[in-house]
Amino acid sequence: MKVLNSDMELVTLIFLISETILLLYQILFYLQNPIDKKQGYYLMLLFLFVIYNLFGGLFPDPNQNFSIVVQNILAYGSGFAVGCYIPYYFYKTYDLRAIRFHAVWGVGMFLFLPFVIFIVIEYIVTGKIIQSVKHGMIIPFIYAFYAMYNIFIAIRSKLKEDGQQDFQVMLIFVSFVPWISLPGISYFQGSQILEVSVMNTSFVLISFLFFYTNVKEARKKNEILLQLLSAENNLSVEERFDLKCDEFKLTTREKDVAVLICQGLKYKDIADQLFISERTVTKHSQNIFLKVGVSSRHDLNRVLVTG
């Protein structure tokens, strides 16, 4: 079923709308925590799938007002972009150093170069898109099987080392299957519905794995935080005081002065007890208040003693 007065199928539009909405949410999450590199890698993957569904659904369309050659290059190029990025995504997100060659160099030599040589240059010269696609898909199709074997071995070894569950290994492997099938679908001129369904199934699996892994990591971090808080609550007053002083980077002498200030002693009494001048006590006190960020004895006691 065609929609939007174009060659876009309804299933393509559904995926496009769903992934666009998800993209907007993920942008907000990423802006809240831009140092989360995994979130950034997933965001790029999501963006490429949105472009893939958009270009693959709309192009080629003779009714469009610009070159059919450009339309075909954009349609196939968006698919190649997704195909090139998926190995890199897994390489960076799951730290699979064993597949670095495939993620960085392999896709460039065996996916991107055939695309440029055949689907861009040959197609522009000959004007025969089907012939150019068939030529351009031979090398990627052969390479995909070789790369998939190496990638699967690397994934299994890495996740086993990290103590991950077997189904996670299988889920990653299954999510790669559409990546292998894409050159074959393009070579035999499979329908838009078939290609979009296969590729977006891969995205759904990758997304499930991404969110599942994030939830596991978040739970683990929360457990560690609770353990730390529990341990801190079991500390004695002296231990908690020392930790707070270390947190604010107080020197040994400043700690001595801070203890006596919190006990309510006057500067003169502190000087007598520590065998230093009252002027030195005043100087240490100023440094203590400055480092801790308070301006009164009461606030200092609240921060360092009662926590």
Tab-separated table of C-alpha atoms in Angstrom:
chain	number	residue	atom	x	y	z
A	1	MET	CA	0.000	0.000	0.000
A	2	LYS	CA	1.563	3.261	-1.166
A	3	VAL	CA	1.297	6.413	0.947
A	4	LEU	CA	1.969	10.169	0.660
A	5	ASN	CA	1.448	10.053	-3.130
A	6	SER	CA	4.847	8.398	-3.462
A	7	ASP	CA	6.441	4.963	-3.784
A	8	MET	CA	6.716	4.697	-0.002
A	9	GLU	CA	5.017	1.625	1.450
A	10	LEU	CA	2.843	1.862	4.568
A	11	VAL	CA	5.212	-0.360	6.565
A	12	THR	CA	8.087	1.975	5.685
A	13	LEU	CA	6.103	4.985	6.897
A	14	ILE	CA	5.284	3.219	10.176
A	15	PHE	CA	8.957	2.493	10.828
A	16	LEU	CA	9.895	6.034	9.783
A	17	ILE	CA	7.438	7.705	12.151
A	18	SER	CA	8.262	5.379	15.053
A	19	GLU	CA	12.015	5.844	14.704
A	20	THR	CA	11.695	9.609	14.255
A	21	ILE	CA	9.788	9.880	17.529
A	22	LEU	CA	12.378	7.670	19.226
A	23	LEU	CA	15.136	9.834	17.736
A	24	LEU	CA	13.671	12.974	19.313
A	25	TYR	CA	13.518	11.311	22.732
A	26	GLN	CA	17.060	9.982	22.402
A	27	ILE	CA	18.346	13.448	21.502
A	28	LEU	CA	16.876	14.761	24.766
A	29	PHE	CA	18.453	11.915	26.748
A	30	TYR	CA	21.798	12.516	25.065
A	31	LEU	CA	21.694	16.254	25.794
A	32	GLN	CA	21.093	15.431	29.469
A	33	ASN	CA	24.199	13.243	29.546
A	34	PRO	CA	26.451	14.079	26.553
A	35	ILE	CA	29.427	12.210	28.037
A	36	ASP	CA	27.598	8.899	27.547
A	37	LYS	CA	29.387	7.682	24.406
A	38	LYS	CA	27.200	4.592	24.030
A	39	GLN	CA	24.148	6.822	23.859
A	40	GLY	CA	25.879	8.851	21.148
A	41	TYR	CA	26.689	5.760	19.063
A	42	TYR	CA	23.089	4.577	19.330
A	43	LEU	CA	21.801	8.027	18.437
A	44	MET	CA	23.857	7.990	15.226
A	45	LEU	CA	22.566	4.517	14.363
A	46	LEU	CA	19.004	5.672	14.905
A	47	PHE	CA	19.558	8.746	12.737
A	48	LEU	CA	20.943	6.613	9.887
A	49	PHE	CA	17.928	4.304	10.040
A	50	VAL	CA	15.581	7.293	9.849
A	51	ILE	CA	17.444	8.529	6.742
A	52	TYR	CA	17.449	4.993	5.325
A	53	ASN	CA	13.672	4.650	5.695
A	54	LEU	CA	13.090	8.148	4.315
A	55	PHE	CA	15.297	7.858	1.224
A	56	GLY	CA	14.553	4.166	0.656
A	57	GLY	CA	10.827	4.839	0.836
A	58	LEU	CA	10.626	7.987	-1.278
A	59	PHE	CA	13.275	7.201	-3.907
A	60	PRO	CA	13.426	6.473	-6.743
A	61	ASP	CA	10.227	8.198	-7.847
A	62	PRO	CA	9.877	9.474	-11.442
A	63	ASN	CA	7.367	12.029	-10.197
A	64	GLN	CA	10.012	13.809	-8.121
A	65	ASN	CA	11.369	17.062	-9.547
A	66	PHE	CA	15.061	16.130	-9.531
A	67	SER	CA	17.379	13.642	-11.188
A	68	ILE	CA	16.449	9.970	-10.980
A	69	VAL	CA	20.177	9.216	-10.886
A	70	VAL	CA	20.605	11.253	-7.701
A	71	GLN	CA	17.516	9.601	-6.220
A	72	ASN	CA	18.907	6.107	-6.811
A	73	ILE	CA	22.293	7.051	-5.373
A	74	LEU	CA	20.628	8.492	-2.261
A	75	ALA	CA	18.382	5.431	-1.847
A	76	TYR	CA	21.186	2.893	-2.151
A	77	GLY	CA	23.666	5.155	-0.381
A	78	SER	CA	21.506	5.342	2.746
A	79	GLY	CA	21.428	1.541	2.859
A	80	PHE	CA	25.193	1.336	2.454
A	81	ALA	CA	25.628	3.941	5.214
A	82	VAL	CA	23.647	1.777	7.630
A	83	GLY	CA	25.569	-1.312	6.507
A	84	CYS	CA	28.911	0.406	7.087
A	85	TYR	CA	27.969	1.785	10.482
A	86	ILE	CA	26.493	-1.317	12.148
A	87	PRO	CA	29.877	-3.099	12.620
A	88	TYR	CA	31.380	0.163	13.916
A	89	TYR	CA	28.466	0.557	16.320
A	90	PHE	CA	29.057	-2.865	17.863
A	91	TYR	CA	32.826	-2.300	17.890
A	92	LYS	CA	32.542	0.907	19.921
A	93	THR	CA	29.482	0.140	22.044
A	94	TYR	CA	30.631	-3.285	23.240
A	95	ASP	CA	34.374	-2.632	23.026
A	96	LEU	CA	34.908	-5.465	20.532
A	97	ARG	CA	38.516	-4.711	19.670
A	98	ALA	CA	38.842	-7.966	17.752
A	99	ILE	CA	36.581	-6.610	14.980
A	100	ARG	CA	38.354	-3.262	14.652
A	101	PHE	CA	39.609	-4.145	11.161
A	102	HIS	CA	36.094	-4.906	9.922
A	103	ALA	CA	34.556	-1.887	11.665
A	104	VAL	CA	37.151	0.641	10.524
A	105	TRP	CA	38.793	-0.707	7.357
A	106	GLY	CA	36.788	-3.684	6.155
A	107	VAL	CA	33.518	-1.846	5.540
A	108	GLY	CA	35.426	0.918	3.791
A	109	MET	CA	37.231	-1.391	1.383
A	110	PHE	CA	34.512	-3.973	0.786
A	111	LEU	CA	31.304	-1.948	1.167
A	112	PHE	CA	31.975	1.737	0.594
A	113	LEU	CA	34.431	1.388	-2.324
A	114	PRO	CA	32.155	-0.962	-4.338
A	115	PHE	CA	29.328	1.515	-3.758
A	116	VAL	CA	31.396	4.415	-5.120
A	117	ILE	CA	32.870	2.449	-8.044
A	118	PHE	CA	29.721	0.702	-9.260
A	119	ILE	CA	26.581	2.391	-7.890
A	120	VAL	CA	27.944	5.912	-8.280
A	121	ILE	CA	30.556	5.966	-11.067
A	122	GLU	CA	29.349	3.071	-13.238
A	123	TYR	CA	25.728	4.097	-12.876
A	124	ILE	CA	26.465	7.700	-13.830
A	125	VAL	CA	28.451	6.529	-16.873
A	126	THR	CA	26.075	3.788	-18.103
A	127	GLY	CA	22.741	4.922	-16.707
A	128	LYS	CA	21.866	1.267	-15.969
A	129	ILE	CA	20.938	1.054	-12.285
A	130	ILE	CA	20.100	-2.668	-12.126
A	131	GLN	CA	23.366	-3.669	-13.784
A	132	SER	CA	25.351	-1.319	-11.542
A	133	VAL	CA	23.650	-2.634	-8.409
A	134	LYS	CA	24.364	-6.252	-9.356
A	135	HIS	CA	28.029	-5.414	-9.926
A	136	GLY	CA	28.204	-3.399	-6.730
A	137	MET	CA	26.674	-6.104	-4.527
A	138	ILE	CA	28.940	-9.022	-5.403
A	139	ILE	CA	31.912	-8.011	-3.219
A	140	PRO	CA	29.777	-6.880	-0.224
A	141	PHE	CA	27.777	-10.129	-0.383
A	142	ILE	CA	30.902	-12.311	-0.226
A	143	TYR	CA	32.582	-10.112	2.362
A	144	ALA	CA	29.502	-10.082	4.613
A	145	PHE	CA	29.745	-13.832	5.280
A	146	TYR	CA	33.465	-13.684	6.008
A	147	ALA	CA	33.049	-10.659	8.283
A	148	MET	CA	30.039	-12.173	10.032
A	149	TYR	CA	31.993	-15.273	11.031
A	150	ASN	CA	34.824	-13.206	12.525
A	151	ILE	CA	32.444	-10.783	14.207
A	152	PHE	CA	30.442	-13.583	15.806
A	153	ILE	CA	33.591	-15.253	17.194
A	154	ALA	CA	34.753	-11.904	18.608
A	155	ILE	CA	31.359	-11.149	20.155
A	156	ARG	CA	31.069	-14.556	21.763
A	157	SER	CA	34.576	-14.401	23.216
A	158	LYS	CA	34.173	-10.850	24.508
A	159	LEU	CA	30.795	-11.330	26.137
A	160	LYS	CA	31.827	-14.641	27.667
A	161	GLU	CA	34.821	-12.893	29.230
A	162	ASP	CA	32.509	-10.223	30.632
A	163	GLY	CA	30.171	-12.870	32.053
A	164	GLN	CA	27.253	-11.949	29.804
A	165	GLN	CA	24.355	-14.311	29.203
A	166	ASP	CA	24.226	-16.625	26.190
A	167	PHE	CA	21.051	-15.088	24.812
A	168	GLN	CA	22.806	-11.713	24.516
A	169	VAL	CA	25.401	-13.342	22.281
A	170	MET	CA	22.667	-14.894	20.148
A	171	LEU	CA	20.727	-11.626	20.032
A	172	ILE	CA	23.731	-9.766	18.643
A	173	PHE	CA	24.310	-12.536	16.122
A	174	VAL	CA	20.657	-12.508	14.991
A	175	SER	CA	20.714	-8.717	14.663
A	176	PHE	CA	23.627	-9.114	12.226
A	177	VAL	CA	21.738	-11.544	9.966
A	178	PRO	CA	19.831	-8.765	8.129
A	179	TRP	CA	23.172	-7.032	7.615
A	180	ILE	CA	24.346	-10.113	5.706
A	181	SER	CA	21.117	-10.386	3.714
A	182	LEU	CA	20.996	-6.763	2.514
A	183	PRO	CA	23.434	-7.242	-0.435
A	184	GLY	CA	21.474	-10.328	-1.536
A	185	ILE	CA	18.127	-8.526	-1.344
A	186	SER	CA	19.518	-5.626	-3.368
A	187	TYR	CA	21.186	-7.945	-5.915
A	188	PHE	CA	17.929	-9.778	-6.637
A	189	GLN	CA	15.924	-6.523	-6.550
A	190	GLY	CA	13.782	-7.479	-3.574
A	191	SER	CA	10.701	-5.394	-2.860
A	192	GLN	CA	10.766	-2.328	-0.617
A	193	ILE	CA	8.559	-4.117	1.918
A	194	LEU	CA	10.979	-7.046	2.154
A	195	GLU	CA	14.105	-4.893	2.436
A	196	VAL	CA	12.654	-2.428	4.946
A	197	SER	CA	11.147	-5.188	7.084
A	198	VAL	CA	14.409	-7.126	7.232
A	199	MET	CA	16.584	-4.104	8.001
A	200	ASN	CA	14.272	-2.607	10.594
A	201	THR	CA	13.938	-5.959	12.310
A	202	SER	CA	17.692	-5.718	12.794
A	203	PHE	CA	17.245	-2.250	14.299
A	204	VAL	CA	14.548	-3.491	16.692
A	205	LEU	CA	16.866	-6.249	17.928
A	206	ILE	CA	19.801	-3.855	18.291
A	207	SER	CA	17.592	-1.409	20.195
A	208	PHE	CA	16.281	-4.114	22.514
A	209	LEU	CA	19.837	-5.160	23.301
A	210	PHE	CA	20.888	-1.535	23.834
A	211	PHE	CA	18.092	-0.786	26.301
A	212	TYR	CA	18.448	-4.151	28.041
A	213	THR	CA	22.170	-3.540	28.558
A	214	ASN	CA	21.525	0.006	29.799
A	215	VAL	CA	18.992	-1.220	32.350
A	216	LYS	CA	21.420	-3.875	33.623
A	217	GLU	CA	24.231	-1.327	33.942
A	218	ALA	CA	21.942	1.165	35.705
A	219	ARG	CA	20.846	-1.481	38.208
A	220	LYS	CA	24.449	-2.450	38.852
A	221	LYS	CA	25.415	1.185	39.453
A	222	ASN	CA	22.484	1.622	41.841
A	223	GLU	CA	23.503	-1.478	43.788
A	224	ILE	CA	27.061	-0.164	44.120
A	225	LEU	CA	25.745	3.235	45.235
A	226	LEU	CA	23.497	1.651	47.845
A	227	GLN	CA	26.430	-0.389	49.136
A	228	LEU	CA	28.562	2.725	49.410
A	229	LEU	CA	25.802	4.643	51.195
A	230	SER	CA	25.235	1.731	53.569
A	231	ALA	CA	28.951	1.540	54.315
A	232	GLU	CA	29.078	5.291	54.938
A	233	ASN	CA	26.111	5.120	57.301
A	234	ASN	CA	27.963	2.496	59.367
A	235	LEU	CA	30.992	4.727	59.853
A	236	SER	CA	31.801	6.184	63.242
A	237	VAL	CA	31.656	9.943	63.784
A	238	GLU	CA	35.464	10.125	63.637
A	239	GLU	CA	35.656	8.117	60.402
A	240	ARG	CA	32.945	10.209	58.779
A	241	PHE	CA	34.720	13.384	59.915
A	242	ASP	CA	38.012	12.191	58.365
A	243	LEU	CA	36.269	11.303	55.082
A	244	LYS	CA	34.658	14.741	54.927
A	245	CYS	CA	37.973	16.443	55.615
A	246	ASP	CA	39.601	14.413	52.842
A	247	GLU	CA	36.720	15.283	50.542
A	248	PHE	CA	37.335	19.001	51.080
A	249	LYS	CA	41.130	18.492	50.908
A	250	LEU	CA	41.876	19.846	54.381
A	251	THR	CA	45.507	19.568	55.499
A	252	THR	CA	46.510	17.659	58.630
A	253	ARG	CA	46.829	20.879	60.659
A	254	GLU	CA	43.529	22.181	59.289
A	255	LYS	CA	41.878	18.927	60.400
A	256	ASP	CA	43.241	19.466	63.928
A	257	VAL	CA	41.864	23.002	63.993
A	258	ALA	CA	38.531	21.926	62.489
A	259	VAL	CA	38.043	19.290	65.220
A	260	LEU	CA	38.462	21.859	67.955
A	261	ILE	CA	36.278	24.433	66.208
A	262	CYS	CA	33.495	21.849	65.949
A	263	GLN	CA	33.949	21.145	69.692
A	264	GLY	CA	33.176	24.797	70.353
A	265	LEU	CA	36.621	26.002	71.500
A	266	LYS	CA	37.654	29.619	71.035
A	267	TYR	CA	40.569	30.476	68.801
A	268	LYS	CA	42.763	31.355	71.830
A	269	ASP	CA	42.060	27.977	73.444
A	270	ILE	CA	42.754	26.191	70.168
A	271	ALA	CA	46.086	28.023	69.886
A	272	ASP	CA	47.057	27.013	73.413
A	273	GLN	CA	46.092	23.378	72.872
A	274	LEU	CA	47.939	23.047	69.551
A	275	PHE	CA	50.920	25.175	70.664
A	276	ILE	CA	50.521	27.643	67.796
A	277	SER	CA	49.729	31.346	67.667
A	278	GLU	CA	46.170	32.626	67.627
A	279	ARG	CA	46.946	34.359	64.337
A	280	THR	CA	47.876	30.989	62.801
A	281	VAL	CA	44.595	29.508	64.067
A	282	THR	CA	42.709	32.363	62.452
A	283	LYS	CA	44.500	31.745	59.145
A	284	HIS	CA	43.741	28.005	59.249
A	285	SER	CA	40.115	28.747	60.126
A	286	GLN	CA	39.739	31.038	57.121
A	287	ASN	CA	41.118	28.303	54.849
A	288	ILE	CA	38.776	25.713	56.399
A	289	PHE	CA	35.665	27.843	55.946
A	290	LEU	CA	36.720	28.666	52.402
A	291	LYS	CA	37.346	25.032	51.399
A	292	VAL	CA	34.185	23.687	53.014
A	293	GLY	CA	32.107	26.570	51.680
A	294	VAL	CA	30.500	27.682	54.936
A	295	SER	CA	30.646	30.867	56.998
A	296	SER	CA	29.770	29.807	60.556
A	297	ARG	CA	30.773	27.262	63.175
A	298	HIS	CA	27.266	25.802	63.119
A	299	ASP	CA	27.389	25.154	59.370
A	300	LEU	CA	30.920	23.727	59.638
A	301	ASN	CA	29.777	21.288	62.318
A	302	ARG	CA	26.739	20.345	60.215
A	303	VAL	CA	28.844	19.541	57.161
A	304	LEU	CA	31.801	17.797	58.791
A	305	VAL	CA	30.195	16.064	61.759
A	306	THR	CA	26.481	15.477	61.275
A	307	GLY	CA	26.833	15.132	57.460
